[in-house]
Coordinates of C-alpha atoms and ligand atoms in Angstrom, one line a residue:
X1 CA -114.1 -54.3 -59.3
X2 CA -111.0 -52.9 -60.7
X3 CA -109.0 -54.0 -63.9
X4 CA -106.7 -55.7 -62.7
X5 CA -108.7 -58.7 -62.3
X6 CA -109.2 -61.2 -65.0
X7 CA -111.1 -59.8 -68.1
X8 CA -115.3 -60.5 -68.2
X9 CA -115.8 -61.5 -71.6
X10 CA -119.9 -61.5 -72.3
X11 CA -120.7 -64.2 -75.3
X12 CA -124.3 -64.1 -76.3
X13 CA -126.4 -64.8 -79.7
X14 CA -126.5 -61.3 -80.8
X15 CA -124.3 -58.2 -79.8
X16 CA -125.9 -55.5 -77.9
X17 CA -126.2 -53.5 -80.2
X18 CA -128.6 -51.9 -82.8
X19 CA -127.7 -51.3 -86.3
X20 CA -129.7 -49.1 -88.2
X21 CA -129.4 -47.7 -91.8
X22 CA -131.2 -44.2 -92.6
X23 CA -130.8 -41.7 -95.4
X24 CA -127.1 -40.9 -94.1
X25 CA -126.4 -44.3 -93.7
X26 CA -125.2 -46.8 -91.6
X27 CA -125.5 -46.0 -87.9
X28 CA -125.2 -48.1 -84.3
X29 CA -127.2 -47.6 -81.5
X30 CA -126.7 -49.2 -77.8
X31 CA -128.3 -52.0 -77.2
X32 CA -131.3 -51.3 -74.8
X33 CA -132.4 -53.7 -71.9
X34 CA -131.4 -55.6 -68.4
X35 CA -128.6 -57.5 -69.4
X36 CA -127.0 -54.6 -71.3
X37 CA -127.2 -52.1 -67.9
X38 CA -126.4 -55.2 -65.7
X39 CA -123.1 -55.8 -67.8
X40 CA -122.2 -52.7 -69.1
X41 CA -120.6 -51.3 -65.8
X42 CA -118.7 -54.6 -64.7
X43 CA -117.4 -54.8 -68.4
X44 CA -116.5 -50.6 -68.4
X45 CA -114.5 -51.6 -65.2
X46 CA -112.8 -54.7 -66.8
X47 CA -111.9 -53.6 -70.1
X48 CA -114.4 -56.5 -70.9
X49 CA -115.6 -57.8 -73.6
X50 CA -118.6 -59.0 -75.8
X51 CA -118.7 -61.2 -78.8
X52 CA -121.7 -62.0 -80.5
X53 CA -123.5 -62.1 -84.2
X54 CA -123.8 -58.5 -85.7
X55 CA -127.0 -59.3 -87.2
X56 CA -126.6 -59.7 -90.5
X57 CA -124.9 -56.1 -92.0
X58 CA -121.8 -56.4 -94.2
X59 CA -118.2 -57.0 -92.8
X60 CA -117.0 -54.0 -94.3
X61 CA -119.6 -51.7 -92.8
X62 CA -119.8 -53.4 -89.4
X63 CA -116.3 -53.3 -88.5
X64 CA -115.8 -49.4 -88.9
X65 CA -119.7 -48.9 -86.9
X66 CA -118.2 -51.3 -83.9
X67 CA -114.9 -49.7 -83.8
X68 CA -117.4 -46.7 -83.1
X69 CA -119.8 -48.6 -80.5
X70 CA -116.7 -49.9 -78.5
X71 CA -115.6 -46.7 -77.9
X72 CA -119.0 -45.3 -77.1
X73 CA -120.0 -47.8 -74.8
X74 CA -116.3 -48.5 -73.4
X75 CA -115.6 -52.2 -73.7
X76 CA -114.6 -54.2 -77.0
X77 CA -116.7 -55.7 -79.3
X78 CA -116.4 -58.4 -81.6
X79 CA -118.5 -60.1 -84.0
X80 CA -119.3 -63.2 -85.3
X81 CA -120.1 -63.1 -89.1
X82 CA -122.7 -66.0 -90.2
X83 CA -124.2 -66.7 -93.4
X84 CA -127.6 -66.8 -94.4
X85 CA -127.7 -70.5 -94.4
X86 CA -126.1 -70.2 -90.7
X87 CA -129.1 -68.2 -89.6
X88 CA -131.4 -70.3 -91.2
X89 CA -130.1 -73.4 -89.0
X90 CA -128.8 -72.6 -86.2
X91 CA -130.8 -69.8 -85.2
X92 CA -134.5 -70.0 -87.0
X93 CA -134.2 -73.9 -87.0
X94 CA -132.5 -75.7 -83.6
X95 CA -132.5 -72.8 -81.5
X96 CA -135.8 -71.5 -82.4
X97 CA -138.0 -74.4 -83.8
X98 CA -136.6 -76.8 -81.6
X99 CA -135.0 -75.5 -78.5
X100 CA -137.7 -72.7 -77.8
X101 CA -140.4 -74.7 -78.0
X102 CA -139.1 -77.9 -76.4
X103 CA -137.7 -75.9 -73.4
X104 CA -141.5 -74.4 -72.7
X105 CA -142.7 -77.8 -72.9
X106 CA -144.5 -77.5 -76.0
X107 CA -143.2 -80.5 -77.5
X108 CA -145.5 -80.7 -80.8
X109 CA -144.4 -77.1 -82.1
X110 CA -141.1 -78.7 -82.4
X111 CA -139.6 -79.1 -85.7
X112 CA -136.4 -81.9 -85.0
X113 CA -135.0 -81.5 -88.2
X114 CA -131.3 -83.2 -88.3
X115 CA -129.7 -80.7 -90.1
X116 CA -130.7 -78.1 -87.8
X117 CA -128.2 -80.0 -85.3
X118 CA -125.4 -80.2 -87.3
X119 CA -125.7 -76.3 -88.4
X120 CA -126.1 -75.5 -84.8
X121 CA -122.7 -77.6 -83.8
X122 CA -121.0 -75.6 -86.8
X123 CA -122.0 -72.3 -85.6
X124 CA -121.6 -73.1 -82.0
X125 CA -117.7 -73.8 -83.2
X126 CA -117.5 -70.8 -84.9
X127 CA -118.4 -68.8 -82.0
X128 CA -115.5 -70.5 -79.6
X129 CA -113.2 -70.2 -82.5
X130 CA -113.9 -65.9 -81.8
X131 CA -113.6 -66.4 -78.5
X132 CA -110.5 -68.1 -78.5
X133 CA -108.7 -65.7 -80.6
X134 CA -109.7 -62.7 -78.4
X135 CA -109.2 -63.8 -75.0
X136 CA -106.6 -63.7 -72.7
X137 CA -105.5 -67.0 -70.6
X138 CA -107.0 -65.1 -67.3
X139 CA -110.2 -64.2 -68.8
X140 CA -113.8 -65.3 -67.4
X141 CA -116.1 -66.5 -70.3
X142 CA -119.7 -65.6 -69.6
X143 CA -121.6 -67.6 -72.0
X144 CA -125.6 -67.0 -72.6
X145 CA -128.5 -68.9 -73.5
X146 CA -129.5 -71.9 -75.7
X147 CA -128.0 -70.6 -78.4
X148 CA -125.0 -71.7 -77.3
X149 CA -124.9 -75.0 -75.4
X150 CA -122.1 -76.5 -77.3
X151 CA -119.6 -73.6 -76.9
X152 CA -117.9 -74.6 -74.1
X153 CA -117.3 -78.2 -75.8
X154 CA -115.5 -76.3 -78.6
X155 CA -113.6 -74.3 -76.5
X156 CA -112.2 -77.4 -74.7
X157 CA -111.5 -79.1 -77.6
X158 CA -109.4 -76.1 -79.2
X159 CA -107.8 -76.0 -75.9
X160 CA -109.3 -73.3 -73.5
X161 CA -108.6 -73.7 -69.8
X162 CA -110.1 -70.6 -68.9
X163 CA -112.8 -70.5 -66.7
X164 CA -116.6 -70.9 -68.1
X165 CA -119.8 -69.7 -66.8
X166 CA -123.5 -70.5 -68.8
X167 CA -126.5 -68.8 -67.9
X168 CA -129.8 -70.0 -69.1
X169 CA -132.4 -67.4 -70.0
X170 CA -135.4 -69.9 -70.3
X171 CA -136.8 -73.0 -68.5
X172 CA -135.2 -75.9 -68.6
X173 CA -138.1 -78.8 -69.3
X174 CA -138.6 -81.8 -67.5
X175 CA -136.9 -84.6 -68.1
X176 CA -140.0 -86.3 -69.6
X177 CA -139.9 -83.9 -72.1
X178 CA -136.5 -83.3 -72.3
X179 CA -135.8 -86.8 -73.7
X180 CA -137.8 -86.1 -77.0
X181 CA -135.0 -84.1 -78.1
X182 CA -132.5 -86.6 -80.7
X183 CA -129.6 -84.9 -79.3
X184 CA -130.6 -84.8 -75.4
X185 CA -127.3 -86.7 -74.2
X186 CA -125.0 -84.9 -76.4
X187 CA -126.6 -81.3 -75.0
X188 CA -126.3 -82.7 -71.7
X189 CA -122.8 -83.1 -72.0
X190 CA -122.3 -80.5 -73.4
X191 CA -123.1 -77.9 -71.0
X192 CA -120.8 -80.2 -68.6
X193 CA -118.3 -78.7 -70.1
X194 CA -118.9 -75.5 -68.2
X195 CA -117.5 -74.6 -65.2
X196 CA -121.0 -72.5 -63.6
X197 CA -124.3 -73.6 -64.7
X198 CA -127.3 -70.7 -63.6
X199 CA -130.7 -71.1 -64.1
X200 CA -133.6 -68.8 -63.4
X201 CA -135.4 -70.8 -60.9
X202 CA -134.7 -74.4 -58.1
X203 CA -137.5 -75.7 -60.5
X204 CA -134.9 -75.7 -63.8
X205 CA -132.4 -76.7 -61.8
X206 CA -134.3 -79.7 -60.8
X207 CA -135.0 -81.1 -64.2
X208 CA -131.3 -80.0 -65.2
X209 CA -130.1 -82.5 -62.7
X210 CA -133.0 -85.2 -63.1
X211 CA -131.2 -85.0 -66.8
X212 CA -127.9 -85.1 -65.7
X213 CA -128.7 -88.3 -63.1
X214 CA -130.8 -89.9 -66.1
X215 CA -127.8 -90.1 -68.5
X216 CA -124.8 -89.5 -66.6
X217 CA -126.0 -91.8 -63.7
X218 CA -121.9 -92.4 -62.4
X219 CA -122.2 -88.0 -61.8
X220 CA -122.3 -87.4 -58.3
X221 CA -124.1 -84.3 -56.9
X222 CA -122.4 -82.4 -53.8
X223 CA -124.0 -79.7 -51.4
X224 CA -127.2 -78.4 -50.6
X225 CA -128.3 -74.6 -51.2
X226 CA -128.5 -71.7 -53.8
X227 CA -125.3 -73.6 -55.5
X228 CA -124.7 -77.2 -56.1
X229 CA -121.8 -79.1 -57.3
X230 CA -121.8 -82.2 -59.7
X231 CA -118.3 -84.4 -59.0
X232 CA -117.6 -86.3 -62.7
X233 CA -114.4 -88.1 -60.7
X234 CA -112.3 -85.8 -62.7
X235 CA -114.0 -82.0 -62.0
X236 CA -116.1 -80.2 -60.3
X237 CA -119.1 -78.6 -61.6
X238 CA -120.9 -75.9 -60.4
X239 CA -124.9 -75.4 -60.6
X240 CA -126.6 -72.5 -59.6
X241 CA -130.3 -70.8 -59.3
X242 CA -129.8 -66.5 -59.9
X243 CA -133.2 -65.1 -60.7
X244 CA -132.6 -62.4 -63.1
X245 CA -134.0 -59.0 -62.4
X246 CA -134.3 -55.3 -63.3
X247 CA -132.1 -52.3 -62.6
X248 CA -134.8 -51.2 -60.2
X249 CA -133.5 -47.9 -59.1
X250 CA -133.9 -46.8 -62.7
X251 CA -137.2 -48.2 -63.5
X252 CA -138.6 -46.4 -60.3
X253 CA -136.8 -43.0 -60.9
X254 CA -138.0 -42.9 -64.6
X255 CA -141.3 -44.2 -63.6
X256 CA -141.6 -40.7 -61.4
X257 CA -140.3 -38.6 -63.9
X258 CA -142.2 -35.7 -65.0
X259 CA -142.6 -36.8 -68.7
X260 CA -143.9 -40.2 -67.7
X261 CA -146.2 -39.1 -65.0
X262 CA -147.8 -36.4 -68.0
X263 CA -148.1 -39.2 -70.1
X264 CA -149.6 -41.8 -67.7
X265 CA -152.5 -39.0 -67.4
X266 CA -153.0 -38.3 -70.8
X267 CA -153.3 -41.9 -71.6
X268 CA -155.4 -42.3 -68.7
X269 CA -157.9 -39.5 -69.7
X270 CA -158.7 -41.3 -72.4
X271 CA -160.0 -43.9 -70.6
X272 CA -162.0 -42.2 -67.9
X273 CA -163.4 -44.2 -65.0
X274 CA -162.3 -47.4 -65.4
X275 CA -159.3 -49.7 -64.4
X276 CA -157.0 -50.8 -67.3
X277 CA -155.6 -54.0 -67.2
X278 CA -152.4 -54.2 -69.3
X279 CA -150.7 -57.0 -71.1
X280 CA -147.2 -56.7 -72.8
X281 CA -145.6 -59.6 -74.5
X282 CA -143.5 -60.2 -77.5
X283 CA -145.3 -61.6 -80.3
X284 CA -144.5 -65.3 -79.1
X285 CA -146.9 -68.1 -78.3
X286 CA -145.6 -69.0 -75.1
X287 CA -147.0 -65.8 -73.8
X288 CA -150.8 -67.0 -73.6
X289 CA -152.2 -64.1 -75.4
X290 CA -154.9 -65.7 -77.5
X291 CA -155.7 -67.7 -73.5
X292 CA -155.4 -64.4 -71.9
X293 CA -158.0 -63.0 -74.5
X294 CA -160.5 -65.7 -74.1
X295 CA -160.0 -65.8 -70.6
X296 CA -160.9 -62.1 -70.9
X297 CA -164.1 -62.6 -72.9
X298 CA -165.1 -65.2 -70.1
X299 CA -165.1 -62.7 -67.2
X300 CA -167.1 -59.7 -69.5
X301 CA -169.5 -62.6 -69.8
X302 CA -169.9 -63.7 -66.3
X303 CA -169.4 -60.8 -64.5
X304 CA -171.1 -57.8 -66.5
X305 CA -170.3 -55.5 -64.2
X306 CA -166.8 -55.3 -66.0
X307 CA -168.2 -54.0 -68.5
X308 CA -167.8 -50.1 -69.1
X309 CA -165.6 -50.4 -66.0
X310 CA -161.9 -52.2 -67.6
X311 CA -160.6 -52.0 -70.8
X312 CA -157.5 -54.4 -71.7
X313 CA -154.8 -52.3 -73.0
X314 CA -152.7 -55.5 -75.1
X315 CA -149.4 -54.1 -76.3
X316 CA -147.8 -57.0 -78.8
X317 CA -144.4 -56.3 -79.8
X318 CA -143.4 -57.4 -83.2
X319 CA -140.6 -60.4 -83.1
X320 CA -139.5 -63.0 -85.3
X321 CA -142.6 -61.8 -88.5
X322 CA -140.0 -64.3 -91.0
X323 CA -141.2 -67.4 -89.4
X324 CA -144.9 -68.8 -90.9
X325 CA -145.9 -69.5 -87.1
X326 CA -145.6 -66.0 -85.7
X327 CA -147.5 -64.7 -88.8
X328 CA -150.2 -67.3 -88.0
X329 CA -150.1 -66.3 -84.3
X330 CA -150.7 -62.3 -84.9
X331 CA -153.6 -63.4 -87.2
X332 CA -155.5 -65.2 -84.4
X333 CA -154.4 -62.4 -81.9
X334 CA -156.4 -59.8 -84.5
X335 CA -159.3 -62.1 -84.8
X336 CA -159.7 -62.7 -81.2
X337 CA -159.6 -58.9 -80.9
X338 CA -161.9 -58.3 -83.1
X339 CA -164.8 -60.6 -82.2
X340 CA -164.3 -59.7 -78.6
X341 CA -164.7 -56.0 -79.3
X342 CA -167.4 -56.6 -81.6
X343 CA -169.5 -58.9 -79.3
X344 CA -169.1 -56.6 -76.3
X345 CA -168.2 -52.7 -77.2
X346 CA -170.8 -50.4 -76.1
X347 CA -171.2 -46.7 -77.1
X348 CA -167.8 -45.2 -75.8
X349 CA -166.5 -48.4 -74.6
X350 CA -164.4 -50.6 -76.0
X351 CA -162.4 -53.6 -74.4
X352 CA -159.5 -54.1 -75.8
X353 CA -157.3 -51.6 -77.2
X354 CA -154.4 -53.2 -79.2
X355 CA -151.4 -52.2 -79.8
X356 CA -148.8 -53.9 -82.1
X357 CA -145.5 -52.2 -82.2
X358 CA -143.2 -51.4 -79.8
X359 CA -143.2 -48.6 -77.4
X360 CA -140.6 -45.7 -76.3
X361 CA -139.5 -46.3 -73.1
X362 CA -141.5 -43.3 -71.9
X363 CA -144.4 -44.9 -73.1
X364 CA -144.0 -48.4 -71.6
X365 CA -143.4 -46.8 -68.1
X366 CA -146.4 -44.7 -68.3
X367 CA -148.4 -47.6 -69.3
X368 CA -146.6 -49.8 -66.3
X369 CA -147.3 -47.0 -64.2
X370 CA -151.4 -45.9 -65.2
X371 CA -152.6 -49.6 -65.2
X372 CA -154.8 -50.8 -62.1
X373 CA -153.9 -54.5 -63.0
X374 CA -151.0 -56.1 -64.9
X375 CA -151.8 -59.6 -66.7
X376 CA -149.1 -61.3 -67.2
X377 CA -149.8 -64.8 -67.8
X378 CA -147.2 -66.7 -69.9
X379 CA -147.8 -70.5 -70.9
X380 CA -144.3 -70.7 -69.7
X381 CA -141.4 -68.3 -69.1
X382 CA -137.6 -68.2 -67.7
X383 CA -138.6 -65.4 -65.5
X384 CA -140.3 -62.6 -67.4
X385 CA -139.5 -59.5 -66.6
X386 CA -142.7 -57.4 -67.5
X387 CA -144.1 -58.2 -64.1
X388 CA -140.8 -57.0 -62.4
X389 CA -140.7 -53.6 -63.9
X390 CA -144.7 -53.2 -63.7
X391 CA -143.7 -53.5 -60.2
X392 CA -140.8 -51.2 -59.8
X393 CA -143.2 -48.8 -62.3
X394 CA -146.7 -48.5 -59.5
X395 CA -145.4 -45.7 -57.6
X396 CA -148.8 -45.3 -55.6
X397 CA -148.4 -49.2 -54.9
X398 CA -151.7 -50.0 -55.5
X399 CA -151.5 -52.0 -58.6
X400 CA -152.8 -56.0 -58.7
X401 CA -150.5 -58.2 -60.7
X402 CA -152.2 -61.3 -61.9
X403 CA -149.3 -63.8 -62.6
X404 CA -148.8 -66.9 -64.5
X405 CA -147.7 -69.6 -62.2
X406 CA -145.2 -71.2 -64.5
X407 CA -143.1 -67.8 -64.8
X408 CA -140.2 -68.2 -63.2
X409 CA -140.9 -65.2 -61.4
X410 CA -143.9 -66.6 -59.8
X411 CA -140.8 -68.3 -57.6
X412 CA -140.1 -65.0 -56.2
X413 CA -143.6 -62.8 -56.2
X414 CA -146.2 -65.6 -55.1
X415 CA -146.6 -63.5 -51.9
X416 CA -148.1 -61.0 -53.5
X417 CA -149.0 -61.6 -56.8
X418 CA -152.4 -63.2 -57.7
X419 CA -151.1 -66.4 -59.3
X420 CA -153.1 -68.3 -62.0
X421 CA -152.9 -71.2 -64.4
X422 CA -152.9 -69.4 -68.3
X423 CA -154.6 -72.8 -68.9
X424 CA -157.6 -72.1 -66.7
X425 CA -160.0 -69.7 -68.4
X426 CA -162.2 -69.8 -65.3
X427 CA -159.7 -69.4 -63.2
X428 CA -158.3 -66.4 -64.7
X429 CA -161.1 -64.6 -65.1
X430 CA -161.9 -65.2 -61.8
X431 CA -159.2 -63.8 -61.0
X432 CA -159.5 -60.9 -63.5
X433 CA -162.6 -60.3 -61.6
X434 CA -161.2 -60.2 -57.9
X435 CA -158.2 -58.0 -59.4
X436 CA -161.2 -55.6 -60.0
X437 CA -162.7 -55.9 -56.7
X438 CA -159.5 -55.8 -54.7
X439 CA -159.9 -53.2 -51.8
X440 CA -156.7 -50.5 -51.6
X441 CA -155.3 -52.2 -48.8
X442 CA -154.8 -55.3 -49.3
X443 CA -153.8 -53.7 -52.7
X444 CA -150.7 -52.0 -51.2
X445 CA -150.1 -55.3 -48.5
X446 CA -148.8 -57.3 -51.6
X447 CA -147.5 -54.4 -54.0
X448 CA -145.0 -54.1 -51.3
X449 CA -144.0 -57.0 -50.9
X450 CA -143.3 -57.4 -54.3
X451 CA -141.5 -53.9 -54.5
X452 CA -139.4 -54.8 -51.7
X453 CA -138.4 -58.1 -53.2
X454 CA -137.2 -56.9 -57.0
X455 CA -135.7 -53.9 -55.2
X456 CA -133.9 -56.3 -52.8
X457 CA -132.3 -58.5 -55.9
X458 CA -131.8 -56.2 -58.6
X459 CA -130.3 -57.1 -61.6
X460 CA -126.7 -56.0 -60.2
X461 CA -127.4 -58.6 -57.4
X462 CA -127.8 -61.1 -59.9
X463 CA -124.7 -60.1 -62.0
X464 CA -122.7 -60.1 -58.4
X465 CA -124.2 -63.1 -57.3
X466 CA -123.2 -64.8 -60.6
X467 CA -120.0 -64.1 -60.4
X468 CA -118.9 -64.9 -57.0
X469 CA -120.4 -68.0 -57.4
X470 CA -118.0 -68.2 -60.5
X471 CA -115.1 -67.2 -58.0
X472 CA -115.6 -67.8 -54.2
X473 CA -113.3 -70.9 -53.3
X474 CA -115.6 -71.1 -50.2
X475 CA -119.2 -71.9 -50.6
X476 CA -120.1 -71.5 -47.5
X477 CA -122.2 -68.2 -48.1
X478 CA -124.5 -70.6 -51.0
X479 CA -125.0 -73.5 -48.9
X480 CA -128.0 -71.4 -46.7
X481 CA -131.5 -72.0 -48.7
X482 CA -133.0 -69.0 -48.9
X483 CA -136.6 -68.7 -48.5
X484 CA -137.7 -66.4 -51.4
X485 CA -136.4 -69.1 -54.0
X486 CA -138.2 -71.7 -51.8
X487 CA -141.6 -73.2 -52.0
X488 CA -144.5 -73.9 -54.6
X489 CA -143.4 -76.2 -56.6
X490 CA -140.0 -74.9 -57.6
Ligands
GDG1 C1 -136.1 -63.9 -72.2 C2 -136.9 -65.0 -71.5 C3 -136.5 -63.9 -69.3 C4 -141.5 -55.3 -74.0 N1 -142.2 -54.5 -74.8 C5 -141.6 -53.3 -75.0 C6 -140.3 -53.4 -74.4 N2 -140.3 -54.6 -73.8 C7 -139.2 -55.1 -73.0 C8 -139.6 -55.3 -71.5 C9 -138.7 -56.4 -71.0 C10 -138.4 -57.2 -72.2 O1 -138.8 -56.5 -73.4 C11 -139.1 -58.5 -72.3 O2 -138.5 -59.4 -71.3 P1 -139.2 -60.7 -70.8 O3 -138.4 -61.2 -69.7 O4 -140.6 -60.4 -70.4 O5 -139.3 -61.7 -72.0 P2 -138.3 -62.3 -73.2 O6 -138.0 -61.3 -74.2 O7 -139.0 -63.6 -73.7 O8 -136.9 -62.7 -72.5 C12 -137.5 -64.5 -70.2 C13 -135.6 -62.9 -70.1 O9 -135.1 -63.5 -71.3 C14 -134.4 -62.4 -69.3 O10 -133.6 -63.5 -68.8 O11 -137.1 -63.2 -68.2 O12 -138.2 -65.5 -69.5 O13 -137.9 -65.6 -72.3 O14 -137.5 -55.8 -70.5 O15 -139.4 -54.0 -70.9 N3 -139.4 -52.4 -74.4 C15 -139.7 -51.3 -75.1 N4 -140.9 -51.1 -75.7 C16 -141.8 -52.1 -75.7 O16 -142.9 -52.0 -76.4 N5 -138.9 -50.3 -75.0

């Protein structure tokens, strides 16, 4: 791409980047993770931008320290300033105690407080207002996650034509559930007001357009494929699945880097003769950790001969410790670890070693790349992206990966990924059990399937696929349905 195209501008709840204070002061650090990578080269080659809430520091700092990131990581960026009542409503209340849980169909977590709504409009405006000042009339607005569903409504109002693309991050729940929400027509029209629509999975899309059907009824939807279009008699709407993924080539190179591969046997030594099973999540209760554990418990009980021969290595990474819930969710986590450890360790055994912090890069890759079995099993998950880099990570290609079925990236790996219900603690430690017992080739027969996939649509497939859907006047190239987003029930 070259920069004389229209401008990318990236709009997303918080900026990519880390500020951190130390005895020197104030200092920024690039943001780390897929979305960053995936961007950062299409937005380097379109003097793009990205707009977003700096997190809190003061104005006065902040502005100096991005001045500094901009230049460091070659595009523009601009933040949003919010106040601490801001935070408190639009993000820890609608976005996180009622979107989150709503959207991963846990309905009675949710917390439909009205003037979450209203403080979530506010701060939704705010963010258009940014955007609008900083744009160009050419630029393409690439808005992300359910932070921001009402953004493109502002925009419109204050007058932007430009084109608008949304990505959604998580699930989208089904319309059943959807309709508990006070303000469900008012998000649906909302995010009408785009011009793109992606989701993770056909499966979101689906309820998105049972929603849709169910309170725009007059809306009618055109085409057949990866890409849909809804016809409102006045515009055209497009609708899209795009899996996101991993920059695989990296994950695979650093995984057979010399550091990692010294680290992956040093942490293995420690745990001689056995298979380690890993599990890393964010400390979230959508991730099934407390089911994972007692799932866990249930297969060192019934099948014995686990015992002395796995050990769980459960890597919790602290998120979100202001909200009551989370705190209550680490304490179970803690006591389920320590009545399964105390019921079943033996004399230089012990079954699950837990971590709860987060781990250098070199680290995590050595862990993704020592473990026999990956257990991934959220309640529910946009895509989750653990299982994708475990994958990228088992150089030898004989590592099991036991997978939720309602990840979205069960869409994509059921063909080789041992698929359970989180819900089923027989089932998954069944499953736990035939990991174990899995001979080396049929081992390899689905890790490479797997490989092949991620590897196949990386996360700059995703970002290219996004945005030619965005672009092509002809959809001819979406309308094919292509298998691996196919089947199941997605
Ligand atoms: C949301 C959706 C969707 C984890 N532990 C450490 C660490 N990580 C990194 C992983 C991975 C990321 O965090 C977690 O990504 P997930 O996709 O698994 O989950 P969410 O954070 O919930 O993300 C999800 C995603 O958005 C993208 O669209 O897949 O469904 O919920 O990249 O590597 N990184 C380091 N140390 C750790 O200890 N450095």
């Amino acid at each position: 791409m070259t920069i004389d195209g229209p401008r990318l501008v990236a709009v997303s709840n918080r900026l990519p980047i880390k500020i951190v204070k130390d005895r020197e002061g104030w200092h920024v650090q690039p943001g780390a993770g897929g979305l960053v990578t995936a961007l950062a080269p299409v937005l380097k080659n379109r003097r793009g931008i990205w707009i977003g809430w700096s997190g809190g520091s003061e104005e006065a700092v902040l502005s100096e320290l991005l001045a500094q990131a901009s230049k460091m990581s070659g595009y523009d960026l601009y933040p949003v300033f919010l106040s601490a009542d801001e935070v408190h409503g639009y993000y820890y209340g609608f976005s996180n105690e009622i979107i989150w849980p709503l959207f991963h169909d846990l309905q009675t977590r949710c917390n439909f407080c009205p003037a979450y709504w209203y403080e979530y409009l506010r701060v939704n405006r705010k963010f258009a207002e940014v955007i609008s000042r900083t744009i160009g009339p050419e630029d393409f607005i690439w808005i992300h996650d359910y932070h921001l569903f009402s953004c493109a409504s502002f925009l419109r109002d204050i007058g932007v034509e430009n084109k608008i693309g949304f990505f959604l991050h998580i699930p989208f729940p089904p319309l059943d559930i959807f309709v508990k929400l006070p303000w469900r027509s008012q998000v649906i029209e909302a995010l009408l007001k785009y011009d793109l629509i992606g989701f993770q999975t056909r499966r979101d899309r689906r309820h998105f357009l049972d929603c849709v059907h169910r309170f725009f009824p007059e809306i009618r939807l055109l085409g057949r494929g990866t890409i849909v279009r809804l016809d409102t008699g006045d515009r055209e709407i497009r609708v899209g699945t795009f899996p996101i993924s991993i920059d695989f080539a990296s994950f695979e190179a650093d995984a057979g880097s010399k550091q990692v591969a010294d680290c992956a046997w040093f942490l293995h030594e420690k745990l001689p003769d056995r298979q380690v099973i890993l599990g890393i999540d964010r400390l979230d209760y959508t991730k099934g950790i407390p089911e994972r554990f007692r799932s866990f418990r249930l297969a060192l009980k019934r099948y014995p001969e686990l015992c002395t021969k796995v050990s769980l290595v459960q890597v919790v990474v602290p998120s979100r410790e202001e909200v009551g819930e989370y705190r209550r969710l680490k304490a179970e986590i803690e006591q389920l670890v320590g009545a399964i450890n105390g019921e079943f360790t033996t004399s230089g055994w012990i079954p699950i070693h837990y971590l709860y912090k987060s781990l250098s890069r070199r680290d995590l890759l050595a862990y993704y790349r020592l473990a026999e079995i990956a257990l991934v099993t959220p309640l529910k998950d946009g895509m989750n992206l653990v299982c994708k880099e475990y994958c990228a990570c088992n150089l030898e290609g004989n590592g099991v990966l036991i997978l939720s079925e309602f990840a979205g990236a069960a869409a994509q790996l059921k063909n080789g990924a041992v698929l359970v219900n989180p819900y089923d603690e027989e089932g998954v430690s069944e499953a736990i059990y035939n990991s174990f017992c899995m001979d080396v080739e049929e081992r390899k027969r689905r890790m490479l399937k797997m490989r092949n996939q991620i590897r196949r649509r990386d996360i700059f497939w995703w970002v290219n696929t996004f945005l030619q859907a965005a672009f092509s006047r002809d959809l001819a190239a979406f309308q094919e349905v292509e298998e691996d987003y196919e089947g199941f029930f997605y």
